[in-house]
Amino acid sequence: MGYPVTLIRGDGIGPEVAKATQTAIDATGVAIDWKVVDAGIDVMDKYGTPLPEHVLDSIRETKVAIKGPITTPVGTGFRSVNVEIRKQLDLYANLRPAKSIRGVRSYFSDIDLVIVRENTEDLYAGIEFTHDSPEGAEARASLSQLSGKFIREDSAIGVKPISIHGSRQIVEFAFKHAQAFNRKKVTAVHKANIMKFTDGLFLEVARDVAKSYPEIEFEDRIVDNMCMQLMQKPELYDVLVMPNLYGDILSDLCAGMIGGLGVAPGANIGAQYAVFEAIHGSAPKYAGQNRANPTALILSGVLMLQHLEEMEAASRLQQAVESVIAEKKHVTYDLALPRTQPVGTQEMAEAIAQRCGTLSPSS
Ligand code: NAD
């Protein structure tokens, strides 16, 4: 019996990159007992929802899932399936490594950063009031009274909850990740100079957690300075931990530094469950064309193998991806050299699978 893993194929380019990823992971020789399920816009007619309960039940059973991207339908009243999965399963940590791959066009080389983003709190908690609702008026009135500050009458209101619990668990996660992967430094990113009580609390908790990991260097940076530092001296940084909004923005910045969405993997991890997914979306314009780059989801598969503690297989798959991209013979359109023929999604995955088979376990 292999590891039970839920495979959510997603929609748009999802089913193609999901199949490619299955091909590449199977080639490592790690036995996976795939439970294939569907979610997204293609199942809405059948189930009346893009996220049928049996999909969540499958993840609750297998504990580990890998998912293709899912479209967020605009104007239908359905919330994002991706956000809903994270909420339902309390996947509080969003892990987004950004590592340069030779052969991928980018202004930067030798980038090796890990973004750890808090996934459940902050301005993403979904507590918002429109400018013209009675609730908005009430929120403005109470907040004005409580803070003694004037709020314009035509203001919408958003709430930014940052808790000790949420901050502690994400910073602990960052240090444990640093420990497990032999990383030297954790940097907490914040704007505590302005948001003294919310980001201030995050920073206070981060400093406290850092005391339990004396072997790992700790420092903090204000988020705007952090952006500049990443452009100028990225080699000074290692693991970066931050609240939700800064994490969302900085992880895309770092994805850009390694060549873009096609090669940027991710993971959503909680105390009980883990769901691995690429940063990119469902790219509907490429759906069904066997054109999309499968690298980001395959590298999310590398993170999944690490999570399953199949370290040797994970590093072999990573090397296979890097070697196929460096060679440039079997790569999708976005990675191909000018005047060379790109291959399709599945062909690139098969080249990676074949390379994986030729690498010796110790290489
Ligand atoms: P997107 O990432 O789907 O696509 C943006 C562009 O990036 C594409 O047009 C394409 O040029 C390129 N691209 C993305 N992935 C690629 C790949 N694997 N290979 C080659 N090129 C690739 O972003 P979007 O257009 O803003 O979003 C489309 C849909 O996906 C939206 O409904 C959005 O809500 C959803 N989305 C889902 C997730 C997720 O499932 N976690 C994440 C982001 C966006």
Tab-separated table of C-alpha atoms and ligand atoms in Angstrom:
chain	number	residue	atom	x	y	z
A	1	MET	CA	0.000	0.000	0.000
A	2	GLY	CA	1.278	3.434	-0.953
A	3	TYR	CA	0.745	6.786	0.748
A	4	PRO	CA	-2.904	7.804	0.309
A	5	VAL	CA	-2.965	11.175	-1.468
A	6	THR	CA	-5.979	13.119	-2.748
A	7	LEU	CA	-5.441	14.522	-6.237
A	8	ILE	CA	-7.798	17.413	-7.004
A	9	ARG	CA	-7.506	17.975	-10.714
A	10	GLY	CA	-8.986	21.489	-10.730
A	11	ASP	CA	-10.226	23.270	-13.853
A	12	GLY	CA	-8.748	25.286	-16.726
A	13	ILE	CA	-5.188	23.967	-17.167
A	14	GLY	CA	-5.606	22.080	-13.852
A	15	PRO	CA	-6.369	18.586	-15.198
A	16	GLU	CA	-3.372	18.765	-17.581
A	17	VAL	CA	-0.802	19.924	-15.019
A	18	ALA	CA	-2.284	17.492	-12.464
A	19	LYS	CA	-1.838	14.518	-14.829
A	20	ALA	CA	1.701	15.691	-15.646
A	21	THR	CA	2.491	15.911	-11.935
A	22	GLN	CA	1.137	12.425	-11.284
A	23	THR	CA	3.399	11.107	-14.076
A	24	ALA	CA	6.463	12.819	-12.582
A	25	ILE	CA	5.779	11.786	-8.971
A	26	ASP	CA	5.079	8.169	-9.939
A	27	ALA	CA	8.456	8.081	-11.704
A	28	THR	CA	10.254	8.612	-8.376
A	29	GLY	CA	9.198	5.096	-7.361
A	30	VAL	CA	7.448	6.313	-4.203
A	31	ALA	CA	4.194	4.353	-4.052
A	32	ILE	CA	1.203	6.690	-3.952
A	33	ASP	CA	-2.370	5.501	-3.628
A	34	TRP	CA	-4.032	8.322	-5.633
A	35	LYS	CA	-7.614	9.282	-4.801
A	36	VAL	CA	-8.601	11.400	-7.777
A	37	VAL	CA	-11.438	13.897	-7.184
A	38	ASP	CA	-12.786	16.907	-9.050
A	39	ALA	CA	-13.615	20.407	-7.896
A	40	GLY	CA	-14.055	23.720	-9.687
A	41	ILE	CA	-16.310	25.251	-12.309
A	42	ASP	CA	-16.611	21.998	-14.296
A	43	VAL	CA	-18.436	20.211	-11.433
A	44	MET	CA	-20.823	23.046	-10.523
A	45	ASP	CA	-23.718	21.741	-12.674
A	46	LYS	CA	-23.358	18.237	-11.257
A	47	TYR	CA	-23.009	19.097	-7.554
A	48	GLY	CA	-24.410	22.658	-7.349
A	49	THR	CA	-21.128	23.796	-5.805
A	50	PRO	CA	-17.520	24.038	-7.037
A	51	LEU	CA	-16.352	22.384	-3.797
A	52	PRO	CA	-18.392	19.204	-3.145
A	53	GLU	CA	-18.222	17.909	0.423
A	54	HIS	CA	-16.714	14.574	-0.714
A	55	VAL	CA	-13.602	16.461	-1.883
A	56	LEU	CA	-13.016	17.839	1.615
A	57	ASP	CA	-13.867	14.417	3.092
A	58	SER	CA	-11.238	12.819	0.875
A	59	ILE	CA	-8.552	15.238	2.150
A	60	ARG	CA	-9.700	14.632	5.736
A	61	GLU	CA	-9.172	10.922	5.113
A	62	THR	CA	-5.855	11.020	3.237
A	63	LYS	CA	-4.488	14.053	5.192
A	64	VAL	CA	-2.399	15.016	2.167
A	65	ALA	CA	-3.594	16.476	-1.142
A	66	ILE	CA	-2.147	17.983	-4.266
A	67	LYS	CA	-4.385	20.208	-6.320
A	68	GLY	CA	-4.532	21.785	-9.744
A	69	PRO	CA	-5.642	25.420	-9.917
A	70	ILE	CA	-9.322	26.281	-9.648
A	71	THR	CA	-11.097	29.255	-11.216
A	72	THR	CA	-12.920	31.622	-8.886
A	73	PRO	CA	-16.195	32.260	-10.745
A	74	VAL	CA	-16.935	35.980	-10.905
A	75	GLY	CA	-20.425	37.192	-9.994
A	76	THR	CA	-21.976	33.818	-9.079
A	77	GLY	CA	-21.853	34.217	-5.333
A	78	PHE	CA	-19.342	31.351	-4.968
A	79	ARG	CA	-16.365	32.148	-2.829
A	80	SER	CA	-12.896	31.050	-3.844
A	81	VAL	CA	-12.593	27.257	-3.563
A	82	ASN	CA	-8.917	27.717	-2.792
A	83	VAL	CA	-9.620	30.013	0.158
A	84	GLU	CA	-12.454	27.754	1.330
A	85	ILE	CA	-10.202	24.646	1.410
A	86	ARG	CA	-7.611	26.546	3.483
A	87	LYS	CA	-10.321	27.733	5.884
A	88	GLN	CA	-12.167	24.425	6.238
A	89	LEU	CA	-8.970	22.491	6.964
A	90	ASP	CA	-7.259	25.249	8.973
A	91	LEU	CA	-4.210	25.289	6.723
A	92	TYR	CA	-2.563	28.155	8.560
A	93	ALA	CA	0.847	28.128	6.890
A	94	ASN	CA	1.476	29.011	3.283
A	95	LEU	CA	4.935	27.841	2.303
A	96	ARG	CA	6.340	29.344	-0.886
A	97	PRO	CA	9.974	28.578	-1.704
A	98	ALA	CA	11.638	30.688	-4.416
A	99	LYS	CA	14.733	28.994	-5.842
A	100	SER	CA	16.424	29.966	-9.112
A	101	ILE	CA	16.480	27.295	-11.800
A	102	ARG	CA	19.241	27.473	-14.375
A	103	GLY	CA	17.718	28.025	-17.806
A	104	VAL	CA	14.697	30.008	-16.630
A	105	ARG	CA	14.885	33.616	-17.812
A	106	SER	CA	15.152	36.067	-14.911
A	107	TYR	CA	17.022	39.240	-13.893
A	108	PHE	CA	18.248	37.392	-10.811
A	109	SER	CA	20.309	34.240	-10.334
A	110	ASP	CA	21.075	32.123	-7.277
A	111	ILE	CA	17.895	33.105	-5.456
A	112	ASP	CA	17.160	30.692	-2.626
A	113	LEU	CA	14.451	32.077	-0.343
A	114	VAL	CA	11.513	30.594	1.528
A	115	ILE	CA	8.437	32.709	2.193
A	116	VAL	CA	6.297	31.546	5.116
A	117	ARG	CA	2.972	33.378	4.972
A	118	GLU	CA	0.300	33.309	7.663
A	119	ASN	CA	-2.794	32.067	5.862
A	120	THR	CA	-5.837	32.714	8.062
A	121	GLU	CA	-5.750	36.169	9.696
A	122	ASP	CA	-4.907	39.767	8.900
A	123	LEU	CA	-6.871	41.747	6.315
A	124	TYR	CA	-7.791	38.416	4.670
A	125	ALA	CA	-10.070	37.440	7.568
A	126	GLY	CA	-12.961	38.658	5.398
A	127	ILE	CA	-14.375	41.121	7.960
A	128	GLU	CA	-15.387	44.031	5.766
A	129	PHE	CA	-18.271	46.499	5.587
A	130	THR	CA	-19.360	48.443	2.530
A	131	HIS	CA	-19.342	52.244	2.683
A	132	ASP	CA	-23.135	52.495	2.194
A	133	SER	CA	-24.514	49.737	4.464
A	134	PRO	CA	-26.073	50.176	7.925
A	135	GLU	CA	-23.390	47.807	9.279
A	136	GLY	CA	-20.715	50.035	7.739
A	137	ALA	CA	-22.246	53.092	9.440
A	138	GLU	CA	-22.392	51.247	12.769
A	139	ALA	CA	-18.802	50.025	12.436
A	140	ARG	CA	-17.615	53.572	11.657
A	141	ALA	CA	-19.538	55.033	14.595
A	142	SER	CA	-18.255	52.475	17.122
A	143	LEU	CA	-14.691	52.617	15.844
A	144	SER	CA	-14.719	56.410	15.914
A	145	GLN	CA	-15.971	56.360	19.458
A	146	LEU	CA	-13.535	53.681	20.617
A	147	SER	CA	-10.479	55.231	18.987
A	148	GLY	CA	-11.375	58.893	19.269
A	149	LYS	CA	-10.466	59.245	15.595
A	150	PHE	CA	-12.454	60.728	12.742
A	151	ILE	CA	-13.486	58.301	9.959
A	152	ARG	CA	-14.919	59.818	6.756
A	153	GLU	CA	-18.612	59.017	6.288
A	154	ASP	CA	-18.112	57.499	2.863
A	155	SER	CA	-15.478	55.006	4.118
A	156	ALA	CA	-15.677	51.248	3.721
A	157	ILE	CA	-14.197	49.409	6.695
A	158	GLY	CA	-11.893	46.358	6.823
A	159	VAL	CA	-10.650	44.662	9.981
A	160	LYS	CA	-7.122	43.326	10.529
A	161	PRO	CA	-7.116	40.719	13.294
A	162	ILE	CA	-3.650	39.471	14.327
A	163	SER	CA	-3.638	37.068	17.274
A	164	ILE	CA	-0.952	35.744	19.607
A	165	HIS	CA	-2.060	32.205	18.697
A	166	GLY	CA	-1.917	32.808	14.914
A	167	SER	CA	1.411	34.638	15.100
A	168	ARG	CA	2.975	32.043	17.369
A	169	GLN	CA	2.004	29.070	15.227
A	170	ILE	CA	3.263	30.639	11.985
A	171	VAL	CA	6.583	31.781	13.476
A	172	GLU	CA	7.057	28.347	15.100
A	173	PHE	CA	6.371	26.817	11.673
A	174	ALA	CA	9.039	29.042	10.083
A	175	PHE	CA	11.674	28.093	12.684
A	176	LYS	CA	10.829	24.393	12.475
A	177	HIS	CA	11.123	24.590	8.681
A	178	ALA	CA	14.485	26.350	9.037
A	179	GLN	CA	15.657	23.643	11.433
A	180	ALA	CA	14.480	20.753	9.234
A	181	PHE	CA	16.089	22.157	6.082
A	182	ASN	CA	19.278	23.399	7.685
A	183	ARG	CA	18.591	27.047	7.039
A	184	LYS	CA	20.501	29.656	8.955
A	185	LYS	CA	18.254	32.652	9.423
A	186	VAL	CA	14.615	33.650	9.935
A	187	THR	CA	13.534	37.225	9.188
A	188	ALA	CA	10.170	38.479	10.479
A	189	VAL	CA	8.595	40.995	8.103
A	190	HIS	CA	6.115	43.588	9.426
A	191	LYS	CA	5.055	47.226	9.567
A	192	ALA	CA	5.123	47.518	13.349
A	193	ASN	CA	6.382	51.090	13.226
A	194	ILE	CA	2.934	52.154	11.954
A	195	MET	CA	0.605	49.310	13.024
A	196	LYS	CA	1.900	49.148	16.536
A	197	PHE	CA	-0.766	46.911	18.045
A	198	THR	CA	-1.354	44.393	15.210
A	199	ASP	CA	2.027	44.073	13.502
A	200	GLY	CA	3.555	45.076	16.843
A	201	LEU	CA	2.014	41.967	18.401
A	202	PHE	CA	3.255	39.781	15.530
A	203	LEU	CA	6.791	41.112	16.039
A	204	GLU	CA	6.667	40.715	19.823
A	205	VAL	CA	5.562	37.080	19.454
A	206	ALA	CA	8.202	36.444	16.761
A	207	ARG	CA	10.955	37.764	19.067
A	208	ASP	CA	9.688	35.536	21.838
A	209	VAL	CA	9.545	32.387	19.670
A	210	ALA	CA	13.058	33.113	18.342
A	211	LYS	CA	14.456	32.691	21.881
A	212	SER	CA	13.659	28.970	21.687
A	213	TYR	CA	15.819	28.549	18.558
A	214	PRO	CA	19.189	30.064	19.545
A	215	GLU	CA	21.019	28.152	16.785
A	216	ILE	CA	19.055	30.014	14.094
A	217	GLU	CA	19.750	33.698	13.526
A	218	PHE	CA	16.733	35.965	13.881
A	219	GLU	CA	16.123	39.496	12.690
A	220	ASP	CA	13.213	41.627	11.561
A	221	ARG	CA	12.611	44.008	8.675
A	222	ILE	CA	9.934	46.561	7.903
A	223	VAL	CA	8.074	45.360	4.824
A	224	ASP	CA	8.860	48.313	2.523
A	225	ASN	CA	12.567	48.101	3.349
A	226	MET	CA	12.344	44.316	2.839
A	227	CYS	CA	11.138	44.828	-0.751
A	228	MET	CA	14.107	47.047	-1.513
A	229	GLN	CA	16.555	44.708	0.215
A	230	LEU	CA	15.243	41.762	-1.822
A	231	MET	CA	15.981	43.679	-5.022
A	232	GLN	CA	19.439	44.742	-3.879
A	233	LYS	CA	20.826	42.018	-1.606
A	234	PRO	CA	18.640	38.906	-1.811
A	235	GLU	CA	21.623	36.748	-0.816
A	236	LEU	CA	21.401	38.153	2.729
A	237	TYR	CA	18.032	36.474	3.309
A	238	ASP	CA	16.900	32.933	3.921
A	239	VAL	CA	13.502	32.152	5.530
A	240	LEU	CA	11.064	35.091	5.673
A	241	VAL	CA	7.969	34.883	7.903
A	242	MET	CA	5.115	37.381	7.779
A	243	PRO	CA	1.415	38.098	8.160
A	244	ASN	CA	-0.999	37.264	5.352
A	245	LEU	CA	-1.055	40.396	3.161
A	246	TYR	CA	2.708	40.998	3.089
A	247	GLY	CA	3.180	37.274	2.415
A	248	ASP	CA	0.831	37.354	-0.551
A	249	ILE	CA	2.662	40.292	-2.109
A	250	LEU	CA	6.243	39.286	-1.290
A	251	SER	CA	5.770	35.708	-2.460
A	252	ASP	CA	4.688	36.930	-5.896
A	253	LEU	CA	7.635	39.325	-5.903
A	254	CYS	CA	9.953	36.387	-5.151
A	255	ALA	CA	8.181	34.225	-7.785
A	256	GLY	CA	8.982	37.005	-10.261
A	257	MET	CA	12.624	36.910	-9.168
A	258	ILE	CA	12.915	33.232	-10.143
A	259	GLY	CA	11.217	33.628	-13.516
A	260	GLY	CA	7.508	33.752	-12.869
A	261	LEU	CA	4.411	31.761	-12.106
A	262	GLY	CA	5.216	28.774	-14.324
A	263	VAL	CA	7.970	27.621	-11.954
A	264	ALA	CA	6.746	28.734	-8.495
A	265	PRO	CA	5.504	25.975	-6.157
A	266	GLY	CA	3.537	26.253	-2.933
A	267	ALA	CA	2.005	24.401	-0.019
A	268	ASN	CA	-0.762	25.076	2.491
A	269	ILE	CA	-0.065	23.282	5.733
A	270	GLY	CA	-1.984	22.936	8.975
A	271	ALA	CA	-1.676	20.852	12.115
A	272	GLN	CA	-3.584	17.930	10.553
A	273	TYR	CA	-3.679	18.375	6.785
A	274	ALA	CA	-1.505	19.610	3.949
A	275	VAL	CA	-2.528	20.698	0.456
A	276	PHE	CA	0.146	21.288	-2.171
A	277	GLU	CA	-0.535	23.611	-5.107
A	278	ALA	CA	1.219	25.888	-7.572
A	279	ILE	CA	0.969	29.640	-7.074
A	280	HIS	CA	-0.465	30.135	-10.571
A	281	GLY	CA	-4.148	30.055	-11.431
A	282	SER	CA	-6.200	28.105	-13.971
A	283	ALA	CA	-4.973	30.136	-17.009
A	284	PRO	CA	-8.270	29.479	-18.859
A	285	LYS	CA	-6.904	30.703	-22.191
A	286	TYR	CA	-4.536	27.696	-22.311
A	287	ALA	CA	-7.027	25.090	-21.044
A	288	GLY	CA	-7.157	21.844	-23.001
A	289	GLN	CA	-4.229	22.780	-25.262
A	290	ASN	CA	-1.438	20.745	-23.633
A	291	ARG	CA	0.618	23.989	-23.524
A	292	ALA	CA	0.846	24.934	-19.833
A	293	ASN	CA	4.123	24.548	-17.997
A	294	PRO	CA	3.747	21.722	-15.422
A	295	THR	CA	6.890	22.724	-13.462
A	296	ALA	CA	5.185	24.680	-10.657
A	297	LEU	CA	2.866	21.818	-9.729
A	298	ILE	CA	5.615	19.204	-10.114
A	299	LEU	CA	7.798	21.260	-7.742
A	300	SER	CA	4.802	21.422	-5.374
A	301	GLY	CA	4.996	17.623	-5.636
A	302	VAL	CA	8.626	17.867	-4.460
A	303	LEU	CA	7.341	19.734	-1.375
A	304	MET	CA	4.754	16.988	-0.908
A	305	LEU	CA	7.418	14.263	-1.030
A	306	GLN	CA	9.418	16.214	1.576
A	307	HIS	CA	6.284	16.417	3.727
A	308	LEU	CA	5.945	12.620	3.416
A	309	GLU	CA	9.615	12.443	4.496
A	310	GLU	CA	10.623	10.896	1.176
A	311	MET	CA	13.654	13.191	1.061
A	312	GLU	CA	15.759	11.229	-1.416
A	313	ALA	CA	12.890	10.946	-3.934
A	314	ALA	CA	12.106	14.648	-3.461
A	315	SER	CA	15.662	15.675	-4.240
A	316	ARG	CA	15.815	13.319	-7.257
A	317	LEU	CA	12.612	14.822	-8.679
A	318	GLN	CA	13.928	18.348	-8.078
A	319	GLN	CA	17.160	17.469	-9.893
A	320	ALA	CA	15.227	15.899	-12.778
A	321	VAL	CA	13.167	19.099	-13.210
A	322	GLU	CA	16.302	21.268	-13.074
A	323	SER	CA	18.166	19.097	-15.550
A	324	VAL	CA	15.324	18.977	-18.110
A	325	ILE	CA	14.907	22.765	-17.913
A	326	ALA	CA	18.665	23.402	-18.174
A	327	GLU	CA	18.847	21.171	-21.259
A	328	LYS	CA	15.964	23.087	-22.924
A	329	LYS	CA	15.069	20.244	-25.290
A	330	HIS	CA	11.812	19.148	-23.705
A	331	VAL	CA	10.284	22.311	-22.285
A	332	THR	CA	6.998	24.137	-22.780
A	333	TYR	CA	6.615	27.336	-24.849
A	334	ASP	CA	7.378	29.700	-21.958
A	335	LEU	CA	10.800	28.126	-21.312
A	336	ALA	CA	11.814	27.294	-24.899
A	337	LEU	CA	14.630	29.154	-26.647
A	338	PRO	CA	13.679	31.364	-29.625
A	339	ARG	CA	13.334	29.357	-32.846
A	340	THR	CA	13.178	26.040	-31.034
A	341	GLN	CA	10.153	23.791	-30.917
A	342	PRO	CA	8.467	23.646	-27.495
A	343	VAL	CA	6.903	20.420	-26.263
A	344	GLY	CA	3.512	19.965	-24.610
A	345	THR	CA	2.687	19.752	-20.905
A	346	GLN	CA	2.591	15.959	-20.811
A	347	GLU	CA	5.738	15.551	-22.958
A	348	MET	CA	7.696	17.773	-20.567
A	349	ALA	CA	6.438	15.704	-17.637
A	350	GLU	CA	7.465	12.499	-19.402
A	351	ALA	CA	10.966	13.885	-20.010
A	352	ILE	CA	11.183	14.735	-16.286
A	353	ALA	CA	9.888	11.263	-15.377
A	354	GLN	CA	12.444	9.601	-17.626
A	355	ARG	CA	15.271	11.731	-16.185
A	356	CYS	CA	14.115	10.890	-12.682
A	357	GLY	CA	14.460	7.199	-13.515
A	358	THR	CA	18.032	7.642	-14.785
A	359	LEU	CA	19.297	9.539	-11.717
A	360	SER	CA	20.735	7.213	-9.153
A	361	PRO	CA	19.241	7.458	-5.654
A	362	SER	CA	22.473	8.827	-4.223
A	363	SER	CA	23.113	11.430	-6.955
B	1	NAD	P1	-3.220	32.666	-13.903
B	1	NAD	O1	-2.048	32.302	-13.050
B	1	NAD	O2	-4.213	31.614	-14.152
B	1	NAD	O3	-2.695	33.132	-15.328
B	1	NAD	C1	-1.996	34.337	-15.597
B	1	NAD	C2	-1.092	34.116	-16.804
B	1	NAD	O4	0.101	33.465	-16.350
B	1	NAD	C3	-1.661	33.169	-17.851
B	1	NAD	O5	-2.460	33.835	-18.783
B	1	NAD	C4	-0.430	32.599	-18.468
B	1	NAD	O6	0.095	33.513	-19.422
B	1	NAD	C5	0.536	32.515	-17.310
B	1	NAD	N1	0.550	31.178	-16.674
B	1	NAD	C6	0.001	30.825	-15.489
B	1	NAD	N2	0.260	29.551	-15.219
B	1	NAD	C7	0.982	29.081	-16.251
B	1	NAD	C8	1.546	27.817	-16.560
B	1	NAD	N3	1.457	26.767	-15.726
B	1	NAD	N4	2.218	27.678	-17.725
B	1	NAD	C9	2.354	28.706	-18.565
B	1	NAD	N5	1.840	29.941	-18.343
B	1	NAD	C10	1.169	30.120	-17.194
B	1	NAD	O7	-3.888	33.965	-13.239
B	1	NAD	P2	-5.299	34.654	-13.508
B	1	NAD	O8	-5.535	34.744	-14.984
B	1	NAD	O9	-5.295	35.875	-12.688
B	1	NAD	O10	-6.361	33.662	-12.859
B	1	NAD	C11	-7.170	32.729	-13.596
B	1	NAD	C12	-8.098	32.043	-12.621
B	1	NAD	O11	-7.354	31.258	-11.698
B	1	NAD	C13	-8.938	33.018	-11.778
B	1	NAD	O12	-10.255	32.535	-11.695
B	1	NAD	C14	-8.277	32.981	-10.421
B	1	NAD	O13	-9.182	33.235	-9.382
B	1	NAD	C15	-7.776	31.555	-10.370
B	1	NAD	N6	-6.631	31.344	-9.440
B	1	NAD	C16	-6.582	30.173	-8.797
B	1	NAD	C17	-5.517	29.887	-7.959
B	1	NAD	C18	-5.479	28.563	-7.247
B	1	NAD	O14	-6.145	27.627	-7.685
B	1	NAD	N7	-4.753	28.442	-6.153
B	1	NAD	C19	-4.460	30.802	-7.812
B	1	NAD	C20	-4.519	31.995	-8.535
B	1	NAD	C21	-5.605	32.271	-9.362
